[in-house]
Amino acid sequence: MSQHSQFRLLSERRFAPFFWTQFLGAFNDNVFKTALLTILTYDALQWTDMDVGLLNNLIPGLFILPFVLFSATSGQLADKFEKGGMARKVKLLEIAIMLVAAFGWMNHHLWLLILAVAGMGIHSTLFGPVKYAYLPQHLHTDELVGGNGLIEMGTFVGILLGEILGAMLVVHKPWGIELVAIGAIVIAVIGYLTSLRIPYSPAPEPELRMNWNPATETVRNISFSKQNRPVFLSLLGNSWFWFYGAIILAQFPLYAKNYLHGDHSVFVLLLTIFSFGIGSGSLLCEKLSGHKVEIGLVPFGAIGLSVFGFDLYLASVSYVNTMEVDMWKFTEQAGSLRILFDIVMIGVFGGLYIVPLFALIQTRCDPKHLSRTIAGMNILNAVFMVVASLAAMLMLKQGFTIPQIFMATAILNALVAMYIFSLVPEFLMRFIAWLLIHTIHKVKTVNTDRIPNEGAGVLVCNHVSYMDAIVIMASSPRPIRFVMDHRIFKIPFLSWVFRTAKAIPIAPAKEDPWLMEKAYVDIAQALHEGELVCIFPEGKLTHTGDMNEFKGGVMKILERSPVPVYPMALRGLWGSFFTRDKGNPFGRAFRRGPFSRLELVVGDVMQPIEVSPLVLQEKVKSLRGEWR
């Protein structure tokens, strides 16, 4: 996958039928739901005398209510039964729901249509755990970010096209109602036909005993997830994104009508550029992450959500047009392009935020419990979205304007992000590492796919600069425990990074024999738990750019823990600001340029019996070549 675009997956049976099945499901959900919201917003008198604002919040609420009630059950079903068959049964349910909705459309029966909205919520509840648990069964680890990016892009493009088509069809005179009713049935049938091509996906736990009590099963799922702190906080981070998105998107109809003074085409335009942003950000994840699960993008996304959410408030209060405009006239108004830019960037950074979280959950969760974990996440999503609706209604009741709601949400997002990243510093640490190697150096990785995706191993590398551990950390597909000189471990700022990464400080026996022995015990424990450990056998930074003699510490490690060894070499770091070259460091840094070339090369795996300090030194030296 590392040599190919993520779009290649769209031509492969293991991915394409499932992608189009979920795309058509999201598309149909929003054709139907948006058509109903549009007709109630712009032609309410023919359907009901109820308050339109109440209905605009009630209908989305009823759509997500099944996520609270049935997610626990749907997660168990997805773990217990084959996922292709599950998908086909869900699509048959969708056809039945659309037939009921068609009867409601043709008879102007509002509450039957609202019942169908709840039915589509059940459809999405059943499909959700299948959707995200399917991917790890059919994609390699280095394909997960690209695959999740495509799924998120497809979901939001489906939402976008569904909202556009639903809003346009339902107001088409004189056949708008009929077109929506028949069109939704046709889309559901196509979705079912597509699902017939989904390949066999075996159940991870076919002997699972079903717990039909949603309350106790929900508590059990969330309690299980809490045992894995990064996964649980990723679930919360994901749910927070849906809180943020629910508040922003729920305001768009009245924002377009009352603040931008636009017709329904302006509302459609806002949805279009937001969905375009989400899709673009989701696809951009694979490029920025280097085909691996890069959770350092999550803080980057959170920063963008707050910055552009706050600027959307500033842009909105600066908008002065009071005449009713359509989509084209709106773009000619002063300040309109800034508003559109803010919305598209909220979408882009939302994609950068959400895709790595999904990939982390999929890779670090117990595969036998993944569907139930996703179901627990869907419950949290639903709760957060309900709270978002209540928060928006409360703010409106307290006299907040819609732009002020945008501002409050952006500030709240910054506070929540800081709280989550303080609980799991790994996110922030990976972001700093990612930022450093994308600003100070342009890093090329060679054969990093040789680093195992699971299981214990010792990584061995030459020691060139104070940046070595950060470069390796940012290039690895999984967390690494670094063993490093206790003096480097104590360097200000870098010390925080290394502590967060659970680095293991070590000292020579003559300096601190207790610390040396503790380091070997910690290394053995980490390897016993299946972690990767990286050592720099030279024991110190090079002063000349040439490699120092490899010490015998690696043999002591292998005596206690006979695990595979992976030789690596850093090339191109010598002479940078962070090395011990005696020349002028600032002069070298500017001469080399801000994006100087740097490579991390990984060699073939070595078994413990093949390893000695001299052999390892020759292996690393051959990988490094003449380039220091």
XYZ file of C-alpha atoms in Angstrom:
628
model
C 0.000 0.000 0.000
C 2.884 2.331 0.735
C 3.696 2.374 -2.959
C 0.146 2.970 -4.160
C -2.604 5.548 -3.820
C -5.460 4.785 -1.459
C -7.806 5.136 -4.449
C -6.564 1.761 -5.709
C -8.754 0.185 -3.027
C -11.817 1.370 -4.957
C -10.988 -1.149 -7.703
C -10.629 -4.116 -5.338
C -13.485 -6.369 -4.270
C -12.313 -6.520 -0.648
C -13.123 -2.793 -0.350
C -15.193 -1.415 -3.247
C -18.589 -3.177 -2.690
C -18.517 -2.291 1.000
C -17.531 1.311 0.213
C -20.443 1.783 -2.207
C -22.887 0.057 0.144
C -22.081 2.450 2.986
C -21.959 5.412 0.573
C -25.471 4.672 -0.711
C -26.735 4.232 2.845
C -25.430 7.652 3.897
C -26.704 9.129 0.625
C -30.226 7.777 1.106
C -30.402 8.774 4.789
C -29.804 12.352 3.808
C -31.954 12.470 0.678
C -34.882 11.509 2.878
C -34.018 13.482 6.020
C -33.039 16.702 4.199
C -36.125 16.559 1.980
C -38.279 16.387 5.108
C -36.429 19.218 6.878
C -36.525 21.380 3.730
C -40.249 20.984 3.158
C -40.907 21.789 6.830
C -38.648 24.873 6.719
C -39.922 26.379 3.458
C -43.453 24.926 3.123
C -44.479 24.080 6.684
C -48.063 25.324 6.546
C -49.126 22.483 4.208
C -47.825 19.854 6.651
C -48.173 21.049 10.252
C -48.893 23.989 12.514
C -46.113 22.983 14.952
C -43.110 25.232 15.553
C -40.582 24.641 12.748
C -37.579 25.294 14.996
C -38.798 22.556 17.351
C -39.196 20.095 14.473
C -35.731 20.956 13.109
C -34.248 19.806 16.410
C -36.726 16.953 17.052
C -36.137 15.129 13.763
C -32.326 14.847 14.111
C -32.875 13.848 17.733
C -35.199 10.989 16.744
C -32.661 9.861 14.138
C -29.948 9.433 16.765
C -32.200 8.024 19.534
C -31.811 4.423 18.215
C -28.028 4.768 18.643
C -28.635 5.085 22.388
C -31.204 2.296 22.557
C -29.828 -0.333 20.173
C -26.076 0.204 19.709
C -25.199 -2.310 22.428
C -27.228 -4.981 20.643
C -25.905 -4.095 17.194
C -22.306 -4.374 18.414
C -22.933 -7.893 19.697
C -24.591 -8.901 16.422
C -21.602 -7.646 14.417
C -19.175 -9.634 16.597
C -21.334 -12.768 16.531
C -22.367 -12.959 12.861
C -20.655 -12.713 9.476
C -20.521 -9.065 8.431
C -21.434 -9.456 4.742
C -24.696 -11.163 5.690
C -25.346 -8.513 8.331
C -24.907 -5.754 5.742
C -27.374 -7.404 3.354
C -30.031 -7.777 6.061
C -29.619 -4.119 7.019
C -30.099 -3.065 3.387
C -33.330 -5.091 3.173
C -34.533 -3.236 6.269
C -33.729 0.039 4.503
C -35.961 -0.929 1.554
C -38.850 -1.664 3.943
C -38.400 1.679 5.724
C -38.388 3.603 2.436
C -41.629 1.874 1.400
C -43.231 3.084 4.638
C -41.826 6.580 4.029
C -43.225 6.594 0.479
C -46.714 5.951 1.879
C -46.189 8.869 4.285
C -45.040 11.192 1.488
C -47.943 10.357 -0.785
C -50.510 10.836 1.990
C -48.966 13.915 3.629
C -48.646 11.893 6.836
C -46.007 13.789 8.832
C -45.780 11.449 11.812
C -45.360 8.431 9.558
C -42.393 10.226 7.969
C -40.994 11.028 11.406
C -41.375 7.323 12.281
C -39.379 6.501 9.127
C -36.652 8.888 10.321
C -36.387 6.832 13.512
C -36.358 3.695 11.336
C -33.398 5.011 9.352
C -31.729 5.709 12.676
C -32.133 1.992 13.497
C -30.696 1.152 10.044
C -27.616 3.292 10.718
C -27.272 1.911 14.255
C -27.103 -1.657 12.949
C -24.671 -0.788 10.160
C -22.247 1.337 12.220
C -20.356 -1.434 14.071
C -20.207 -3.480 10.857
C -18.735 -0.517 8.988
C -15.673 0.110 11.108
C -15.040 -3.481 12.258
C -15.068 -4.688 8.632
C -12.019 -2.640 7.605
C -9.352 -4.261 9.859
C -10.466 -7.693 8.588
C -9.762 -6.827 4.954
C -7.116 -4.071 5.002
C -3.474 -4.229 6.031
C -2.353 -1.965 8.860
C -0.655 0.464 6.455
C -3.916 0.656 4.476
C -6.138 1.524 7.432
C -5.578 5.288 7.366
C -6.202 5.424 3.610
C -9.208 3.104 3.898
C -10.714 5.083 6.772
C -10.053 8.276 4.832
C -11.982 6.914 1.853
C -14.832 5.744 4.095
C -15.061 9.154 5.780
C -14.803 10.912 2.422
C -17.495 8.626 0.988
C -19.735 9.128 4.003
C -19.565 12.914 3.857
C -19.812 13.059 0.062
C -22.856 10.799 0.379
C -24.259 13.151 3.020
C -23.500 16.147 0.824
C -25.039 14.731 -2.350
C -28.005 13.407 -0.387
C -28.646 16.787 1.192
C -28.335 18.570 -2.147
C -30.580 16.102 -3.965
C -33.126 15.969 -1.131
C -33.326 19.766 -0.893
C -33.617 20.175 -4.673
C -36.053 17.338 -5.424
C -38.625 18.080 -2.735
C -39.194 21.686 -3.913
C -39.438 20.654 -7.570
C -42.950 21.437 -8.776
C -45.229 19.604 -9.267
C -43.591 16.204 -8.718
C -41.162 16.894 -5.880
C -42.842 14.648 -3.294
C -43.166 11.765 -5.735
C -39.548 12.064 -6.864
C -38.290 11.863 -3.273
C -40.564 8.917 -2.410
C -39.610 6.822 -5.464
C -35.969 7.936 -5.521
C -35.343 6.786 -1.935
C -36.718 3.317 -2.738
C -34.542 3.052 -5.865
C -31.401 4.061 -3.935
C -32.161 1.480 -1.229
C -32.550 -1.270 -3.835
C -29.245 -0.325 -5.511
C -27.582 -0.401 -2.088
C -28.867 -3.939 -1.503
C -27.637 -5.128 -4.913
C -24.207 -3.640 -4.158
C -24.075 -5.423 -0.800
C -24.374 -8.793 -2.556
C -20.737 -8.359 -3.676
C -19.329 -7.812 -0.168
C -16.834 -10.647 0.503
C -17.135 -13.106 3.345
C -16.093 -11.577 6.679
C -15.966 -14.208 9.454
C -17.398 -13.417 12.854
C -14.615 -12.761 15.394
C -16.622 -14.328 18.251
C -19.394 -16.630 16.917
C -19.919 -18.226 20.342
C -20.810 -14.902 21.947
C -23.833 -15.086 24.238
C -26.166 -12.190 23.523
C -27.088 -9.778 26.287
C -30.381 -8.198 25.239
C -30.364 -5.650 28.064
C -29.038 -2.472 26.382
C -28.277 -0.717 29.668
C -26.087 -3.433 31.206
C -24.415 -4.222 27.868
C -23.627 -0.540 27.316
C -22.046 -0.280 30.767
C -20.056 -3.461 30.103
C -18.795 -2.212 26.711
C -17.705 1.149 28.038
C -16.104 -0.468 31.112
C -14.140 -2.794 28.819
C -12.986 0.145 26.689
C -11.854 2.079 29.780
C -9.271 -0.636 30.454
C -7.372 0.622 27.383
C -6.875 4.306 28.182
C -5.768 5.546 24.717
C -8.684 3.715 23.058
C -11.250 5.002 25.556
C -10.071 8.602 25.272
C -10.065 8.207 21.481
C -13.718 7.188 21.764
C -14.392 10.337 23.782
C -12.421 12.445 21.308
C -14.447 11.000 18.440
C -17.712 11.689 20.262
C -16.597 15.231 20.966
C -16.169 15.787 17.219
C -19.798 14.770 16.708
C -20.820 17.178 19.461
C -18.927 19.964 17.684
C -20.285 19.011 14.257
C -23.853 18.598 15.497
C -23.935 22.116 16.940
C -22.390 23.708 13.842
C -24.506 21.838 11.273
C -27.774 22.257 13.178
C -27.402 26.038 12.905
C -26.844 26.095 9.123
C -30.537 26.293 8.010
C -31.376 29.351 10.143
C -27.859 30.773 9.755
C -28.260 30.744 5.979
C -31.786 32.139 6.105
C -31.670 34.724 8.927
C -28.027 35.845 9.091
C -26.785 35.443 5.531
C -30.250 36.310 4.135
C -30.018 33.489 1.634
C -32.542 31.146 0.064
C -32.247 27.360 0.351
C -29.453 27.315 -2.270
C -27.211 29.176 0.220
C -27.963 26.503 2.822
C -27.005 23.850 0.270
C -23.795 25.761 -0.497
C -22.775 25.758 3.181
C -23.373 22.002 3.410
C -21.473 21.451 0.170
C -18.302 23.222 1.171
C -18.356 21.708 4.682
C -18.659 18.196 3.251
C -15.999 18.989 0.653
C -13.706 20.053 3.490
C -14.343 16.870 5.489
C -13.701 14.725 2.416
C -10.510 16.602 1.541
C -9.183 16.418 5.099
C -9.979 12.698 5.307
C -8.084 11.957 2.085
C -5.217 14.249 3.098
C -4.626 12.121 6.205
C -2.919 9.355 4.251
C -0.481 11.790 2.631
C 0.348 13.570 5.888
C 0.603 10.381 7.944
C 2.926 8.513 5.566
C 0.596 5.476 5.271
C 0.635 4.769 9.010
C -1.621 5.514 11.960
C -0.381 9.007 12.857
C -2.237 10.238 15.917
C -0.096 13.374 15.871
C -2.604 14.728 13.346
C -5.357 14.749 15.992
C -4.046 17.825 17.908
C -3.399 19.492 14.536
C -7.045 18.934 13.635
C -8.245 20.172 17.033
C -6.265 23.401 16.647
C -7.823 24.038 13.239
C -11.351 23.377 14.523
C -10.949 26.057 17.185
C -9.088 28.608 15.056
C -11.485 28.511 12.129
C -14.558 28.077 14.334
C -13.649 31.300 16.138
C -12.901 33.071 12.867
C -16.315 31.987 11.558
C -17.802 34.029 14.428
C -15.652 37.047 13.506
C -16.507 36.708 9.811
C -20.222 36.378 10.577
C -20.466 39.529 12.691
C -18.648 41.409 9.910
C -21.188 40.320 7.268
C -23.474 43.284 6.533
C -25.746 42.222 3.648
C -29.482 42.489 4.430
C -30.976 41.692 1.006
C -32.227 38.191 0.201
C -29.731 36.468 -2.079
C -29.290 33.173 -3.846
C -26.088 31.159 -3.888
C -24.434 33.186 -6.678
C -25.386 36.575 -5.286
C -24.183 35.507 -1.851
C -20.659 34.840 -3.140
C -20.544 38.437 -4.429
C -21.225 39.919 -0.994
C -18.408 41.433 1.086
C -17.165 38.886 3.638
C -18.872 35.873 2.057
C -15.665 34.251 0.817
C -14.153 34.454 4.300
C -17.213 32.696 5.722
C -16.972 29.965 3.080
C -13.228 29.577 3.668
C -13.755 29.177 7.426
C -16.409 26.512 6.879
C -14.327 24.514 4.403
C -11.302 24.662 6.745
C -13.432 23.481 9.675
C -14.242 20.507 7.455
C -10.598 19.903 6.450
C -9.345 19.969 10.033
C -12.313 17.860 11.100
C -11.141 15.173 8.659
C -7.585 15.396 9.980
C -8.980 15.015 13.507
C -11.387 12.117 13.053
C -9.640 9.673 10.672
C -6.565 8.960 12.866
C -8.851 8.415 15.861
C -10.787 5.719 13.988
C -7.545 4.066 12.854
C -6.139 4.089 16.400
C -9.293 2.451 17.779
C -9.166 -0.227 15.067
C -5.489 -1.059 15.599
C -5.277 -0.954 19.407
C -8.589 -2.528 20.347
C -9.015 -6.271 20.974
C -10.218 -7.629 17.562
C -12.771 -9.889 19.263
C -14.358 -6.877 20.939
C -13.999 -4.302 18.155
C -17.634 -4.233 17.000
C -18.869 -3.813 20.573
C -16.297 -1.078 21.138
C -17.567 0.709 18.008
C -21.112 0.229 19.299
C -20.094 1.802 22.613
C -18.602 4.694 20.660
C -21.879 5.106 18.758
C -23.733 5.324 22.054
C -21.326 7.988 23.253
C -21.728 9.785 19.908
C -25.490 9.764 20.292
C -25.326 11.046 23.865
C -22.919 13.807 22.865
C -25.160 14.792 19.931
C -28.239 14.904 22.146
C -26.303 17.064 24.613
C -25.199 19.224 21.666
C -28.836 19.781 20.659
C -29.754 20.648 24.237
C -26.734 22.961 24.562
C -27.631 24.764 21.331
C -31.253 25.194 22.430
C -30.113 26.437 25.852
C -27.739 28.973 24.307
C -30.469 30.205 21.969
C -32.848 30.516 24.918
C -30.219 32.511 26.829
C -30.063 34.994 23.951
C -26.979 33.739 22.087
C -26.884 34.582 18.410
C -25.855 31.827 15.993
C -22.404 33.433 15.424
C -21.946 33.508 19.200
C -22.780 29.797 19.299
C -19.965 29.241 16.765
C -17.601 31.186 19.039
C -18.620 29.357 22.205
C -18.219 25.980 20.486
C -14.727 26.880 19.245
C -13.599 27.959 22.720
C -15.126 24.867 24.307
C -13.352 22.699 21.721
C -9.990 24.191 22.726
C -10.664 23.479 26.414
C -11.793 19.897 25.785
C -8.818 19.218 23.502
C -6.356 20.469 26.116
C -8.012 18.259 28.730
C -7.903 15.095 26.587
C -4.302 15.683 25.484
C -3.269 16.270 29.111
C -4.714 12.856 30.005
C -3.013 11.102 27.067
C 0.134 13.124 26.275
C 0.979 10.627 23.505
C -1.279 12.616 21.142
C 0.544 15.888 21.778
C 3.954 14.230 21.790
C 3.305 12.600 18.412
C 2.095 15.958 17.088
C 5.340 17.642 18.178
C 7.385 14.836 16.632
C 5.353 15.001 13.405
C 5.694 18.797 13.296
C 9.470 18.721 13.824
C 10.193 16.233 11.055
C 7.905 18.096 8.654
C 9.430 21.531 9.330
C 13.095 21.025 10.189
C 13.731 17.981 8.003
C 12.090 16.259 5.081
C 12.246 12.621 6.137
C 12.262 9.731 3.698
C 11.711 6.256 5.125
C 13.153 3.149 3.505
C 11.734 -0.303 4.327
C 10.007 0.852 7.520
C 7.389 -1.789 6.721
C 9.937 -4.242 8.171
C 9.165 -2.857 11.625
C 6.597 -5.391 12.934
C 3.015 -4.266 13.483
C 2.789 -6.412 16.601
C 5.034 -8.431 18.892
C 8.242 -7.685 20.753
C 11.460 -6.623 19.067
C 14.648 -4.641 19.606
C 15.435 -1.791 17.191
C 19.123 -0.893 16.912
C 20.263 2.409 15.366
C 23.285 4.676 15.058
C 23.289 7.764 17.312
C 23.816 11.029 15.426
C 21.790 13.772 17.122
C 19.443 14.751 19.923
C 16.627 14.342 17.390
C 17.243 10.646 16.685
C 14.517 9.276 18.957
C 11.953 11.809 17.730
C 12.661 11.017 14.062
C 12.369 7.268 14.679
C 9.253 7.751 16.801
C 7.541 9.803 14.097
C 8.481 7.273 11.383
C 7.318 4.157 13.219
C 3.850 2.650 12.697
C 3.575 1.884 16.442
C 4.837 3.196 19.800
C 8.488 2.537 20.732
C 10.198 2.453 24.132
C 13.587 4.170 23.756
C 16.623 3.403 25.883
C 18.775 6.503 26.159
C 21.563 8.094 28.115
C 20.172 9.566 31.333
C 21.790 12.943 30.539
C 19.937 13.235 27.203
C 16.801 12.059 29.000
C 17.060 15.096 31.304
C 17.382 17.774 28.579
C 14.667 20.452 29.111
C 11.572 20.058 26.913
C 12.933 16.875 25.292
C 12.701 15.305 28.743
C 8.918 15.816 28.674
C 8.744 14.198 25.221
C 10.824 11.208 26.328
C 8.898 10.718 29.585
C 5.638 10.815 27.676
C 7.015 8.171 25.292
C 7.942 6.019 28.326
C 11.615 6.164 27.410
C 13.978 4.185 29.642
C 16.987 6.163 30.990
C 20.216 4.255 31.448
C 23.602 5.123 32.991
C 26.999 3.397 32.948
C 27.599 1.060 35.897
C 30.400 3.267 37.204
C 28.050 6.290 37.358
C 24.847 4.729 38.650
C 24.724 0.906 38.905
C 21.192 0.978 40.332
C 19.847 2.957 37.336
C 21.600 0.615 34.900
C 20.069 -2.487 36.476
C 16.639 -0.842 36.644
C 16.908 -0.028 32.917
C 17.545 -3.700 32.031
C 14.606 -4.780 34.192
C 12.325 -2.211 32.494
C 13.524 -3.346 29.057
C 12.798 -6.996 29.862
C 9.327 -6.064 31.145
C 8.538 -4.044 28.012
C 9.624 -6.885 25.726
C 7.662 -9.387 27.795
C 4.544 -7.253 27.198
C 5.140 -7.336 23.426
C 6.474 -3.800 23.010
C 9.203 -2.471 20.729
C 12.400 -1.251 22.382
C 14.960 0.915 20.567
C 18.586 1.206 21.707
C 21.602 3.181 20.509
C 24.469 0.696 21.131
C 27.168 3.348 20.717
C 26.140 4.675 24.135
C 26.839 8.284 23.171
C 26.406 10.810 20.371
C 29.035 10.867 17.650
C 31.415 13.858 17.721
C 32.726 13.320 14.181
C 29.825 11.923 12.181
C 31.466 8.467 12.183
C 29.956 5.636 14.182
C 31.377 4.832 17.610
C 32.024 1.274 18.715
C 28.872 -0.695 19.582
C 28.772 -1.707 23.261
C 27.617 -5.045 24.623
C 24.332 -3.867 26.172
C 22.284 -5.443 23.386
C 23.636 -8.877 24.338
C 22.515 -8.392 27.946
C 19.038 -7.541 26.668
C 18.876 -10.634 24.438
C 20.103 -12.898 27.241
C 17.028 -11.961 29.266
C 14.630 -11.580 26.323
C 15.586 -13.474 23.126
C 13.526 -11.454 20.612
C 14.094 -10.436 16.958
C 16.472 -7.535 16.280
C 15.902 -4.881 13.591
C 19.025 -2.922 12.500
C 18.348 0.665 11.348
C 20.398 3.639 10.175
C 19.791 7.381 10.200
C 21.302 9.196 7.226
C 21.625 12.930 6.736
C 21.333 14.219 10.310
C 25.037 14.890 10.880
C 25.894 18.574 10.669
C 22.407 19.710 11.655
C 21.701 22.067 14.550
C 21.020 19.114 16.885
C 24.351 17.292 16.441
C 27.653 17.714 18.296
C 29.562 18.991 15.282
C 32.038 21.630 16.525
C 31.268 23.998 13.648
C 28.801 26.891 13.757
C 25.432 25.139 14.279
C 23.323 28.081 13.083
C 25.416 28.467 9.953
C 25.047 24.773 9.181
C 21.308 24.811 9.792
C 20.710 27.718 7.396
C 23.126 26.324 4.822
C 21.323 22.979 4.799
C 17.924 24.640 4.499
C 14.703 24.137 6.508
C 13.730 20.955 4.650
C 17.108 19.219 4.439
C 17.008 15.614 3.296
C 17.050 12.881 5.911
C 16.523 9.122 5.654
C 15.680 6.331 8.072
C 16.605 2.924 6.626
C 15.491 -0.366 8.168
C 17.423 -3.574 7.470
C 16.409 -7.236 7.463
C 15.338 -8.787 10.758
C 18.001 -10.719 12.679
C 17.373 -13.586 15.069
C 19.056 -13.415 18.514
C 21.480 -16.216 17.628
C 22.847 -14.120 14.721
C 23.534 -11.031 16.822
C 26.802 -9.708 18.220
C 27.925 -6.092 18.708
C 30.406 -6.355 15.835
C 27.903 -7.915 13.429
C 25.280 -5.308 14.338
C 27.745 -2.474 13.830
C 28.623 -3.741 10.352
C 24.925 -4.121 9.471
C 24.097 -0.574 10.580
C 27.208 0.786 8.885
C 26.241 -0.853 5.577
C 22.728 0.603 5.865
C 24.116 4.072 6.530
C 26.574 3.913 3.628
C 28.820 6.887 3.001
C 26.081 9.410 3.762
C 26.300 10.656 7.353
